[in-house]
Each structure stands twice: as C-alpha cells, then as structure tokens.
Coordinates of C-alpha atoms in Angstrom, one line a residue:
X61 CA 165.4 -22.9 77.7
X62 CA 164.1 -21.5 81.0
X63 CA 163.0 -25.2 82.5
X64 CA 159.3 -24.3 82.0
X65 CA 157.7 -26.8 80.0
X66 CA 156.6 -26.0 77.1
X67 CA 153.0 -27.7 77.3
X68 CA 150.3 -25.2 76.5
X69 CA 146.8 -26.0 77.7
X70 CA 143.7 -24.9 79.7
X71 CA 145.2 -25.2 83.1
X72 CA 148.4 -23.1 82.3
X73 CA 145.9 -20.8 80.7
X74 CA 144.1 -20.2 83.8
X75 CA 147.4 -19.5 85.7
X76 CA 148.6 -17.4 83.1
X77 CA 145.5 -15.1 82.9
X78 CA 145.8 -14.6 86.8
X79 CA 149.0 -13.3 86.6
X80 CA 149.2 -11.1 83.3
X81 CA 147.0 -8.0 84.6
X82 CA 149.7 -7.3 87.9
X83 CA 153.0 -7.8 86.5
X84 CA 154.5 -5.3 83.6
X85 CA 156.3 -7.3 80.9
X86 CA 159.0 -6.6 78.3
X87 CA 157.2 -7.8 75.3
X88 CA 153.5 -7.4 74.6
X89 CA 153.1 -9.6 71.5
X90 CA 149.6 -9.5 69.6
X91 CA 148.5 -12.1 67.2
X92 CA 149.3 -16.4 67.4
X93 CA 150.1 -16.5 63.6
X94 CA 153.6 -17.8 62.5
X95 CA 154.6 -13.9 62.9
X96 CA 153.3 -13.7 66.4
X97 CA 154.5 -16.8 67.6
X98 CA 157.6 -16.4 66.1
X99 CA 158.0 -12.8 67.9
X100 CA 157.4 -14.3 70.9
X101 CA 159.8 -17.0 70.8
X102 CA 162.5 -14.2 69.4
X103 CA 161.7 -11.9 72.6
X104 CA 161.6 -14.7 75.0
X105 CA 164.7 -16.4 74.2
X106 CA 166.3 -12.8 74.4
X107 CA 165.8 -13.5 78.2
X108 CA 162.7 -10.7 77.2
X109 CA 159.6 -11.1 79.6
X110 CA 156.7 -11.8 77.0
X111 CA 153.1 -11.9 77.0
X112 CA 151.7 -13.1 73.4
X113 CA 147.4 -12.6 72.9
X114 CA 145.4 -13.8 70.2
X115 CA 142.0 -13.4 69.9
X116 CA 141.0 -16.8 68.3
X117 CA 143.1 -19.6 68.4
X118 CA 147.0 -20.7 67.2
X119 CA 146.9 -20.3 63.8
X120 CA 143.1 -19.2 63.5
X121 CA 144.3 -17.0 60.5
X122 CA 146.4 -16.9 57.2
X123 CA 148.8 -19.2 58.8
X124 CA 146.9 -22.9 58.4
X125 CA 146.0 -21.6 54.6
X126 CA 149.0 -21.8 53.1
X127 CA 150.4 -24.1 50.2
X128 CA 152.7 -25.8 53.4
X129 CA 155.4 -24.8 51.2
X130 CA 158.8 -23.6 53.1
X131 CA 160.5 -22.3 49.1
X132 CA 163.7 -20.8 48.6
X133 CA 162.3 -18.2 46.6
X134 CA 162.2 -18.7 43.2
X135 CA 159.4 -17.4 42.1
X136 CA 160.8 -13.8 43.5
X137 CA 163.6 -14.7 41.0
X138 CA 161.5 -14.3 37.9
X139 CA 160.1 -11.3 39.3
X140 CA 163.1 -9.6 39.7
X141 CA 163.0 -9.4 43.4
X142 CA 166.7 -11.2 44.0
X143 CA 167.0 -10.0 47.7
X144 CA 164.0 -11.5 48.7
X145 CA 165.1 -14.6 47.0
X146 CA 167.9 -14.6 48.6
X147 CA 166.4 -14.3 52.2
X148 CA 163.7 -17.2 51.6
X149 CA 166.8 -19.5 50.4
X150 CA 168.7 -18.8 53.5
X151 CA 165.7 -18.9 55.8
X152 CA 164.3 -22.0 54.3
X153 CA 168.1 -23.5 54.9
X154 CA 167.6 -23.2 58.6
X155 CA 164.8 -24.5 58.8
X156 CA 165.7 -27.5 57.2
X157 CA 169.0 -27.8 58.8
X158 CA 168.8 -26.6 62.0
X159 CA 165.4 -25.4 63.3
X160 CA 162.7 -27.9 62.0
X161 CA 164.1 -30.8 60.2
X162 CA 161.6 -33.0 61.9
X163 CA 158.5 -30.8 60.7
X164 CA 159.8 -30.2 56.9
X165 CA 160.1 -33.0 54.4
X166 CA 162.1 -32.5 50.9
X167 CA 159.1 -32.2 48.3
X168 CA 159.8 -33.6 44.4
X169 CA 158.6 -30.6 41.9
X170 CA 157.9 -31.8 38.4
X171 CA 157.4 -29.2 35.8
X172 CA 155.9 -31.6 32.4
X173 CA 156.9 -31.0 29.4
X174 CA 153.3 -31.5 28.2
X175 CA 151.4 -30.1 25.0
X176 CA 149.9 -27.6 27.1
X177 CA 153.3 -26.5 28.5
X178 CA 155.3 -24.5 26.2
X179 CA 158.4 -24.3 24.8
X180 CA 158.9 -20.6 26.4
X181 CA 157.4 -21.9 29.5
X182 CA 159.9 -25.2 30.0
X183 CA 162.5 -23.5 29.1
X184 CA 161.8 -20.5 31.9
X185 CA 161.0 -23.2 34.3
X186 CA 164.5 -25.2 33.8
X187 CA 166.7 -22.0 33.7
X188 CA 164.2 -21.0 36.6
X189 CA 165.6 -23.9 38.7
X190 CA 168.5 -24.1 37.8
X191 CA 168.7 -20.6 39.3
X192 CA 166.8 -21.8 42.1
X193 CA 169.7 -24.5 42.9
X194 CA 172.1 -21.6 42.8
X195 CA 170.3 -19.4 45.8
X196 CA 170.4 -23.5 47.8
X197 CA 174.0 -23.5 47.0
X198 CA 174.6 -19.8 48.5
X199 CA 171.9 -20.6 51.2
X200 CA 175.4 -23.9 51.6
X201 CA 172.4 -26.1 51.8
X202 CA 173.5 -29.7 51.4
X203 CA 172.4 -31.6 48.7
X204 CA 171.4 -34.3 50.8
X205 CA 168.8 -32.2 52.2
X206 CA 167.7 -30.7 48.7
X207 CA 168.9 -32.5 45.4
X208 CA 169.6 -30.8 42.4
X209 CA 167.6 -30.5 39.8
X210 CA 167.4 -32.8 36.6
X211 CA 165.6 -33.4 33.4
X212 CA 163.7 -36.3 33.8
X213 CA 161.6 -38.8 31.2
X214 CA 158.5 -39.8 30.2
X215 CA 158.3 -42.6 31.6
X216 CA 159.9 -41.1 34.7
X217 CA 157.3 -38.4 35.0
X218 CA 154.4 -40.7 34.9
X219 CA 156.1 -42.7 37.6
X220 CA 155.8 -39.7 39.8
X221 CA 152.6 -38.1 38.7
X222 CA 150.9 -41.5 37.0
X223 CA 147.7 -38.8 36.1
X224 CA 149.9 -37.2 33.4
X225 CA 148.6 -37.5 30.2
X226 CA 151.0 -39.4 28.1
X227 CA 150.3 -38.3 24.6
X228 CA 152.8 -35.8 23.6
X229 CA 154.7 -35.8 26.7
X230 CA 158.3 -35.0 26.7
X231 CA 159.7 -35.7 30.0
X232 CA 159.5 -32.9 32.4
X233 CA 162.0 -30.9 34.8
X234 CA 162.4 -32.1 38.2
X235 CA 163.6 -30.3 41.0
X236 CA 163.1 -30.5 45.0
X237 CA 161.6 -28.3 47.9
X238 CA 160.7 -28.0 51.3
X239 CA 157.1 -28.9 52.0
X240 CA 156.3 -28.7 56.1
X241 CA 154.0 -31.8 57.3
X242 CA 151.6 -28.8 58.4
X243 CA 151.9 -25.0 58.7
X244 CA 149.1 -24.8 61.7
X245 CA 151.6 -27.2 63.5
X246 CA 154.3 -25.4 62.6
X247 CA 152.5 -22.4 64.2
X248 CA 152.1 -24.0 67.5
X249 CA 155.3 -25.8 67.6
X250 CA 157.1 -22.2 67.6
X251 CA 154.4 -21.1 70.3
X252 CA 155.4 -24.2 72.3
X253 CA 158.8 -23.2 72.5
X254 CA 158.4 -19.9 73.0
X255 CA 156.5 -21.1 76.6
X256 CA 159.6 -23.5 76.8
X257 CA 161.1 -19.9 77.2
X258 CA 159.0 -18.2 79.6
X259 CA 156.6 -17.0 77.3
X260 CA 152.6 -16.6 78.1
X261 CA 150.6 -17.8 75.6
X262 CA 146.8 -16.7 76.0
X263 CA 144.6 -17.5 73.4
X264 CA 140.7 -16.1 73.3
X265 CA 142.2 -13.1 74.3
X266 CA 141.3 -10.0 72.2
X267 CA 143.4 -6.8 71.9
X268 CA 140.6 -4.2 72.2
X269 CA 143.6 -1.4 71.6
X270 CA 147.2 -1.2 71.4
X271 CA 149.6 1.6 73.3
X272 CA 153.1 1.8 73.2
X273 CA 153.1 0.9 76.9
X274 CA 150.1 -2.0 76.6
X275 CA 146.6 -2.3 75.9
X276 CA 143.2 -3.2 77.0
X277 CA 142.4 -6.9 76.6
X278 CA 139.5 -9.0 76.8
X279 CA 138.9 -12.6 77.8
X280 CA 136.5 -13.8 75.2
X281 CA 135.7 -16.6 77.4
X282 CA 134.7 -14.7 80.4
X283 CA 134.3 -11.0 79.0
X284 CA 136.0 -9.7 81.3
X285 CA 138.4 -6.6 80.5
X286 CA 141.9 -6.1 81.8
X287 CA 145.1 -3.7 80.8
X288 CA 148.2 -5.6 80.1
X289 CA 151.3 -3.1 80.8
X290 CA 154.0 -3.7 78.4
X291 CA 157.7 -1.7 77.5
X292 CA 157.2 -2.7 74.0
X293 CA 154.5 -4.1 72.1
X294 CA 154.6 -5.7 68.5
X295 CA 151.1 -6.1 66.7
X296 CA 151.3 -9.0 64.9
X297 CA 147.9 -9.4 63.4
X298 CA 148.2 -9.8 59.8
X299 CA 145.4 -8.6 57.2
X300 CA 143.8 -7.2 61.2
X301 CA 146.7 -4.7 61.1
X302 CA 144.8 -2.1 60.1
X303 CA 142.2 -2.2 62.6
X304 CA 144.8 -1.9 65.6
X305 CA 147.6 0.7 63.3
X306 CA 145.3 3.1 61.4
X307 CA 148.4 3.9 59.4
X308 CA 148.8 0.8 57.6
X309 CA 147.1 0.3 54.5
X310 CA 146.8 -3.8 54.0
X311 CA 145.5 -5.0 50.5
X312 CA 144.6 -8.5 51.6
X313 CA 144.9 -11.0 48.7
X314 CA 142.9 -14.7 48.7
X315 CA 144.8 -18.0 48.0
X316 CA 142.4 -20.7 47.3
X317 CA 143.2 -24.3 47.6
X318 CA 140.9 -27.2 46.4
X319 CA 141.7 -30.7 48.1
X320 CA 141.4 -33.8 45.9
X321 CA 141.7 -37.7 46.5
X322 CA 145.1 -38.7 45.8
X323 CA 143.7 -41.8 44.5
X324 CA 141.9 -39.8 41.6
X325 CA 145.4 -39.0 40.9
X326 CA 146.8 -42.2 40.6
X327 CA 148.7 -41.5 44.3
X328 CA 151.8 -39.0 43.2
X329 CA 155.2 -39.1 44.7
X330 CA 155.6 -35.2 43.4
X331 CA 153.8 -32.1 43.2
X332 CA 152.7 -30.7 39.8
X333 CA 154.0 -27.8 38.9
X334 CA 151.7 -26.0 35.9
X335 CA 152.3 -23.3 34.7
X336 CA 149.5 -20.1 34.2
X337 CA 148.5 -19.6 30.5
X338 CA 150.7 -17.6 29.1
X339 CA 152.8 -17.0 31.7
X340 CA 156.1 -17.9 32.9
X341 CA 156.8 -16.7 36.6
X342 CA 152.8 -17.8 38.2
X343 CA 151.8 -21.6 38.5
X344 CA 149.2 -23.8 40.2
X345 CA 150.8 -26.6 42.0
X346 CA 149.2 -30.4 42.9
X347 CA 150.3 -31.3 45.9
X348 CA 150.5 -34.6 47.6
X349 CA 149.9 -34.4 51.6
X350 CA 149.7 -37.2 53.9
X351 CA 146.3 -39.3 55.0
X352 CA 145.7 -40.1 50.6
X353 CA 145.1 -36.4 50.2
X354 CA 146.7 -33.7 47.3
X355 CA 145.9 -29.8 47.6
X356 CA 145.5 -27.7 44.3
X357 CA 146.3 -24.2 44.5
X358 CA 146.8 -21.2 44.4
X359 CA 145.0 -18.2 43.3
X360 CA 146.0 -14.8 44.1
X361 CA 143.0 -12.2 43.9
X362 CA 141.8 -9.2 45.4
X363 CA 139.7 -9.5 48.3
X364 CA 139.0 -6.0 49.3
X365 CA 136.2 -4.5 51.8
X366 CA 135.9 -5.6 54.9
X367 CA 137.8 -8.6 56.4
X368 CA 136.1 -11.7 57.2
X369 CA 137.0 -14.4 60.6
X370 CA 137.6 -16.7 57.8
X371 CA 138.3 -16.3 53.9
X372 CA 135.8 -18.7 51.7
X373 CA 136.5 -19.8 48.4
X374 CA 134.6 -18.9 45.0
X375 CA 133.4 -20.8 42.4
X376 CA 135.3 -19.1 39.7
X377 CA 139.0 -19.8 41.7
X378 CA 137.6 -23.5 42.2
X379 CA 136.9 -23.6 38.5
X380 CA 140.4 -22.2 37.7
X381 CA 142.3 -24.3 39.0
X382 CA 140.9 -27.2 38.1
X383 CA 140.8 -26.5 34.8
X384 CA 144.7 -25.3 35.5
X385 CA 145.1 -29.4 36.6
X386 CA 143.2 -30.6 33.9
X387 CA 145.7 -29.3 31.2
X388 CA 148.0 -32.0 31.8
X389 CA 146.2 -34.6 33.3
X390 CA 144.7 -37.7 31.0
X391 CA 141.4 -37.9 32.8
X392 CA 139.8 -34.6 33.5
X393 CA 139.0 -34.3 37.5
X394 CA 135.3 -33.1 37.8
X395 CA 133.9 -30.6 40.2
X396 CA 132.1 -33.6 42.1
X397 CA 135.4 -34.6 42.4
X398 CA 136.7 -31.9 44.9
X399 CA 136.5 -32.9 48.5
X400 CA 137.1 -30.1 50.1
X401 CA 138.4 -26.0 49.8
X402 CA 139.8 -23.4 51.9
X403 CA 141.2 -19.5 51.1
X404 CA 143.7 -18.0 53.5
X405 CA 144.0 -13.9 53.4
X406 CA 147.8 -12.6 52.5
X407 CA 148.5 -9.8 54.3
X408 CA 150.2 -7.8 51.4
X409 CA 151.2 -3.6 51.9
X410 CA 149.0 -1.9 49.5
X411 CA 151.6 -0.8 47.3
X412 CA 149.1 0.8 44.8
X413 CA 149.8 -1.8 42.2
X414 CA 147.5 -2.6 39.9
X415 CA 147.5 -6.9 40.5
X416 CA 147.9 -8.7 44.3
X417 CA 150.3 -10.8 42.1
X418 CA 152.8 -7.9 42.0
X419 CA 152.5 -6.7 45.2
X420 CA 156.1 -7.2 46.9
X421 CA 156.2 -9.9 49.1
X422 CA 158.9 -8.4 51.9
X423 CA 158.0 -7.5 55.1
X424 CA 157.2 -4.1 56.5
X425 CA 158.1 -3.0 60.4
X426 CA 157.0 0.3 61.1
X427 CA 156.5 2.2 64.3
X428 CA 152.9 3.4 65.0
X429 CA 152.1 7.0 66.1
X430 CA 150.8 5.7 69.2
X431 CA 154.7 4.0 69.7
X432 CA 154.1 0.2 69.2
X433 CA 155.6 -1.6 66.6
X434 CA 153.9 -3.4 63.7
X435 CA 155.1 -6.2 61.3
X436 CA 153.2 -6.7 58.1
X437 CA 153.4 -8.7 55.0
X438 CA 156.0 -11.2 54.1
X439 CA 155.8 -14.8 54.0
X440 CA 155.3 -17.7 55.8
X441 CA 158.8 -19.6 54.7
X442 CA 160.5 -15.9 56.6
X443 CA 158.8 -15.5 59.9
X444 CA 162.2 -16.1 61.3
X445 CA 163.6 -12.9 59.9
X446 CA 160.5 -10.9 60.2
X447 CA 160.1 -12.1 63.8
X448 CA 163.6 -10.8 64.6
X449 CA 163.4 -7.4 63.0
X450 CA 160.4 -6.6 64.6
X451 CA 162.0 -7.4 68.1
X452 CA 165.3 -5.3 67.1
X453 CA 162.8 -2.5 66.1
X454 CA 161.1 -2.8 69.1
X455 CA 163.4 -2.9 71.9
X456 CA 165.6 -0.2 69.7
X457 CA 163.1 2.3 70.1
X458 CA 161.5 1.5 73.4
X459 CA 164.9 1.5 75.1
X460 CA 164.9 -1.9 76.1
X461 CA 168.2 -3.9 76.2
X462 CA 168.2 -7.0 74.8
X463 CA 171.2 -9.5 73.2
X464 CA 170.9 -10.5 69.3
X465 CA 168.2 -12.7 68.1
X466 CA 169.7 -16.6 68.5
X467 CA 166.4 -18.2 67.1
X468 CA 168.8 -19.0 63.7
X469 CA 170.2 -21.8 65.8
X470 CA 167.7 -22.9 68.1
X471 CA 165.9 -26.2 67.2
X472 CA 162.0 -26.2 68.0
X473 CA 160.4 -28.5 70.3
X474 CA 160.0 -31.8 69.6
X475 CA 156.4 -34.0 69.2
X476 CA 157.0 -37.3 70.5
X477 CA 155.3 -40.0 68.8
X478 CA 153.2 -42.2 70.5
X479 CA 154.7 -46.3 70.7
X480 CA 151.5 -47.3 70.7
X481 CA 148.3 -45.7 68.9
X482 CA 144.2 -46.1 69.6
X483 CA 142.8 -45.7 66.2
X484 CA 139.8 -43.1 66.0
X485 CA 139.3 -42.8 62.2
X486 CA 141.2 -44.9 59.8
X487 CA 140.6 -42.6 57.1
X488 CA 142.5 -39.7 58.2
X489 CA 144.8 -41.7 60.2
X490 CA 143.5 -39.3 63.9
X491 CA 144.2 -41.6 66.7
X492 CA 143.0 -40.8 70.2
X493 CA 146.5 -40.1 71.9
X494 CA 146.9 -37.1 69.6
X495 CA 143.3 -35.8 70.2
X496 CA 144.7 -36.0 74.0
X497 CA 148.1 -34.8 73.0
X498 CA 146.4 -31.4 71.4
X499 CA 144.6 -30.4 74.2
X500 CA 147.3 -31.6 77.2
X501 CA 150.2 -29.7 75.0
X502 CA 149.2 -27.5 72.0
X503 CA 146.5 -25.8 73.7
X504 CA 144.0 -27.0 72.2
X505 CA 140.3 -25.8 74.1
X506 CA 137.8 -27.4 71.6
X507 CA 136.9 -30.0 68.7
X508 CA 137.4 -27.1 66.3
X509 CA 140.5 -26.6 67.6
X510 CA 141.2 -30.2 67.0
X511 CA 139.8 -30.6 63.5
X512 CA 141.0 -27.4 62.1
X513 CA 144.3 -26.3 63.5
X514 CA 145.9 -29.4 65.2
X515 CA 145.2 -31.8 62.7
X516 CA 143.8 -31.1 59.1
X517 CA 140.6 -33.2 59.0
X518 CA 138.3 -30.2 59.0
X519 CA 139.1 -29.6 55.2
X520 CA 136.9 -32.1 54.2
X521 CA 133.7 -32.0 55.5
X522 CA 132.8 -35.3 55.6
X523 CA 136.1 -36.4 57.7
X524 CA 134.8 -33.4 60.0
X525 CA 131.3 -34.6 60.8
X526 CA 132.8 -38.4 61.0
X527 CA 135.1 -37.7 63.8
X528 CA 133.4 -34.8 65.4
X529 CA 131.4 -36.3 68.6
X530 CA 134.2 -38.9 69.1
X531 CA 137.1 -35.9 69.0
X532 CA 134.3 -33.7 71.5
X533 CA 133.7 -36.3 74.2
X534 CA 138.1 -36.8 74.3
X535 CA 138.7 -33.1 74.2
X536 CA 135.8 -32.7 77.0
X537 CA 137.3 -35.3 79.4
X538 CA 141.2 -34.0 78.8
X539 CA 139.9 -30.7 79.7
X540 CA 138.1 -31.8 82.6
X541 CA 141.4 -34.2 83.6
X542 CA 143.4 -30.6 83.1
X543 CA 140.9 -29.2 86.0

C-alpha cells in the first residue's frame, strides 16, 4: 500500500473534500457499491490518483441486498451460459484463497430429496453439482476450502436442516459454497483498502453530471457545488446508470428476501436449497446467517418505471417464498412468522427478453458519447473482474498509462477483533466497540449507517428501534471525538 491508513471516517472526509475541487485526478470513480469500490481499489493500486463519490452511503444500493452468496456459478451452468460460469468459479476462488478468506465462510447446500422435490428435479440438482465441483476443480480450488459434493441421508439431512419434513424423505444432495459474513461489509472493506491505496472516498457526495474529463458534484451535507476534474471517469452506479449514460438501457430486476428466526427452524447448519415448481435451473434458498437469524430468498421480477432510493418488498414475493419453504418443511412457517424483509434492485442490460430471469448476467463496459466509461450489470461474486475491465477500458481510451490490474492477489484489509467486548444488545450480538469501530474506520456518519450498512440489525425492525438511541448517542460522541 501507499502507507495511508486505510481508516475512513468524518475527519478524513473533511480533508478529503478540501482537497478534491483543486487537484485533477487520474480516476474519477462514481458510485460506493461493490462495482465502485472495487474500481477504485483497481485504479488506485495501479499507482492511479483516484477520487470515488457516492451520493448516499457505502453500500446504500443493490450491494447490502444480496443473498451474501460468493457462487461459482452454477446456476449459469443450467442456463447454458458456461463462460460466465467459468468466471464466477475462478473469481469466487480468489476470493476464498487469496483476497477475503477472513470475510467468506464455506456454506453447506442441501438439496432434499423430499415429496415435493422431483425425481427430474434431484436428479438436475446432483448432475448440477456435480458439474458445479468440476468448474472448483478448474477454478484448482482446494477441497479443503470447498468439499465435494455427496449424497447424504435422512437422517443426515434432518441433522442439518431439523425443519425438514421427514415423511417421505429420501436423503438429499449435499454440496458446499461460499457465503460472505456480510456483503455491506464486504463493500466497505474493499473501499477501505482502496484508501489504504491513496484513494478518496467521499460519500454524500452526488454526481450532478458526468464528462469524460469530470463532473459537477454536490456535498449533500452542505449543498455546496464543486467540479471534480478527472482523465478518466468510470460511472459506477448500478440500476442509476441510466440517469448519468442516457445510452444505457437498465431493466432493473427485484430480489426479495424474508428473514426468519432460526429457532423456528430448528437452528440449521445448511442452507435449503428448493427448487421452483416445475423447474430445474431457479430455486429459493434458506439461509442460515449469524446472531440466530436465516434469510429466504430470492425472487427475480420486473421492477420497471422509475427507480426508487430503496427497493420494498411485495406481499405476493413474501407469499411466494414462503410457501416455496413450506414445501419441505414439517411445520408450515406463517406470515406472523416473518421478522423482517428487504428487495435489492439488479442492475440487468435490457436485453429485450421476455423474463428478468433470462436476462444475461455478464457485465457490460461501454464508452459513453460524452467519453466516460460505464460498467453495468454483472454480479456481485465478479466485481473483481468487472472492476478491472472497466479500468483497462478506461485508461485505454483516455490515454492514460497504467500497469495490469494486481487486485487478483492482493488480500483486503483486515478488521481486528476486539479482546475485550461492551455488550449493547444481546440479541444481535452489537457491542459498543464496533459501533465506535464503524464510525472511527468504515466511515460511518449516522445510526442508519450503523444499523443498515455496517451491521445488519436494521432488517428487523424491532432489533432497529431496540438499539437505535443507544447506537445515536455512540455514533454522536465518536463523531464529535473525530472533531
């Protein structure tokens, strides 16, 4: 790294800001998603001078709506889309191996061989996998890091999903993924490293519009309006795109998630993996997730018109998916049961397809008319490679020299954990050093912040309103500590 640190907060905000408007940089990044950040830390480890803007916060968007899945892929498989595959095997390998084995976890996948599952549908799923191992052994990921997959019992299966219902079950197929301990972390991990490198990091800044030598910018804080002079700029703004590159055409597509107790569950060791109706490429997965909590998702529907600051779940998707859990499940979870439920926007390229579902899932970098670059679509388990084309696009064109990407072997910064812990909610686990730790280091600026993007406890509203004046008065006096 540079020897900057690679704290973000308030303070180095401030600096930042003060600087930005009289100095031209190499890279004007815009957007603090996983793409954005991920661009950044690409440009900046280049030796690149980079500014990176996002109007919100770190991971305001798509990015802390995922499944927290980092897959190799095979759903691409049964699609027929084998490079794609192939890229989210090998990306998903270094992330593992060499980028962020401290912030992925291998994730047990059971597929049961339930009454409701059938005979088409487990034997797709096995062959499936088994396929699936194939793209880990080209990815040469270690079986140490990701086992292969197995048949498994009855008895086996209910041992690590006790919910399943037991009549009629017939073992189930068992095979192992990445899962990330949280994708909004992972988002500001990346952008933590990218400071590490020299990178600015300005958040509640708003790209008013883009040029292929800068843009107009505006602290949403203050209001106050500044150009930003660039050599390159790279919008980065997901299902937003559009509103900064007239020439992309973005279908957005919703993923819903519900969040359940894992105790209703009987506390499962592996995710669920059901498969649609009829189908034998789409499934809803269960998904256990730390603090006694499991996700259900996803859905993949249309969300056309105009795009909202944050994606809301319907009814009907809630209803879906649990009745999607309740085909293989002995007792029937009810919608009283449902603790919380959030939507996350894909930013797909309106292919004119007739289903989001088919809608390719590679990414598109494409120089605008006005001569920035734009990356689009994608997913989150590739940022890596989408980051890194958009930066060889972008210095290609803008005449910028610049070595090869190296963020395939560089290991993201670390998050220390503290040897001693003040307890602030027992539920959720939140203690008061990483309150502090958010807003001294992963730029954290309010509770919201807090709740929603450095921890997970805004998913559930009732953890939310529990810890909200106790996480405001820390993040109030950290802030005023920062000055």
């Amino acid at each position: 790294m540079t020897g900057r640190s690679s704290a973000l907060n308030a303070a180095r905000r401030r600096i930042d800001l003060a600087l930005v408007a009289d100095e031209t940089v190499d890279v004007l990044v815009v957007g603090g998603g996983i793409t954005g950040a991920g661009v950044a830390l690409d440009a900046a480890s280049r030796g690149l001078r980079v500014t990176l803007v996002e109007a919100e916060d770190l991971a305001f968007g798509t990015s802390r709506f995922s499944s927290k899945l980092v897959h190799g892929g095979l759903r691409y498989l049964a699609t027929g889309d084998v490079a794609t595959a192939r890229e989210s095997a090998l990306e998903r390998h270094l992330l593992m191996t060499t980028i962020a084995p401290h912030l992925i976890r291998p994730l047990r996948q059971l597929l049961p061989f339930s009454t409701d599952v059938t005979l088409r549908q487990r034997a797709a799923g096995a062959v499936g996998m088994g396929l699936g191992d194939l793209l880990r052994m080209r990815a040469r990921t270690p079986r140490t890091v990701l086992p292969a997959p197995r048949v498994v019992s009855a008895r086996t299966a209910i041992r690590l999903a006790p919910a399943l219902e037991a009549r009629g079950l017939r073992g189930g197929m068992l095979s192992f993924d990445g899962q990330l301990v949280d994708d909004a972390r992972l988002v500001a991990t990346v952008a933590r490293t990218a400071a590490g490198w020299g990178a600015r990091i300005l958040t509640r800044v708003r790209a008013l519009d883009l040029r292929g030598d800068g843009g107009t910018m505006e602290d949403t804080l203050t209001g106050e309006r500044f150009d930003v002079r660039a050599r390159a700029v790279i919008n980065a703004t997901g299902v937003w795109a559009g509103s900064l590159d007239e020439s992309i055409r973005v279908r957005p597509s919703r993923g819903t998630h519900i969040v359940l107790d894992a105790s209703d569950l009987g506390v499962p060791s592996a995710a669920l993996t059901i498969p649609h109706e009829g189908s034998i490429s789409r499934y809803v997965f269960a998904l256990p997730q730390s603090h006694g909590r499991v996700i259900v998702g996803l859905t993949d529907e249309d969300a056309p018109g105009p795009v909202p600051l944050v994606a809301q779940p319907t009814e009907p998707e809630i209803e879906f998916l649990l009745k999607s859990l309740n085909r293989v499940i002995a007792a029937p979870m009810r919608r009283d049961q449902v603790r919380g439920a959030f939507a996350g926007l894909r930013p797909l390229v309106d292919s004119g397809t007739a289903a989001t579902a088919d809608v390719s899932r590679k990414h598109l970098v494409t120089v605008s008319e006005p001569g920035f670059t734009t990356v689009l679509g994608g997913k989150l388990t590739t940022y890596r490679r989408m980051a890194e084309d958009a930066v060889d696009l972008a210095t290609r064109t803008r005449g910028l020299r610049a070595p090869a990407s190296r963020t395939a072997s560089l290991r993201l910064a670390d998050r220390p954990v503290p040897t001693s812990a003040t307890p602030l909610d027992e539920a959720t686990g939140l203690t008061v050093e990483e309150v502090g730790f958010a807003v001294r280091v992963e730029g954290a600026m309010s509770a919201d912040d807090v709740l929603d993007r450095r921890t997970r406890i805004g998913l559930v509203t009732a953890d939310r309103e529990r810890c909200r004046a106790a996480v405001e008065e820390i993040v109030s006096h950290t802030l005023a500590d920062l000055g």
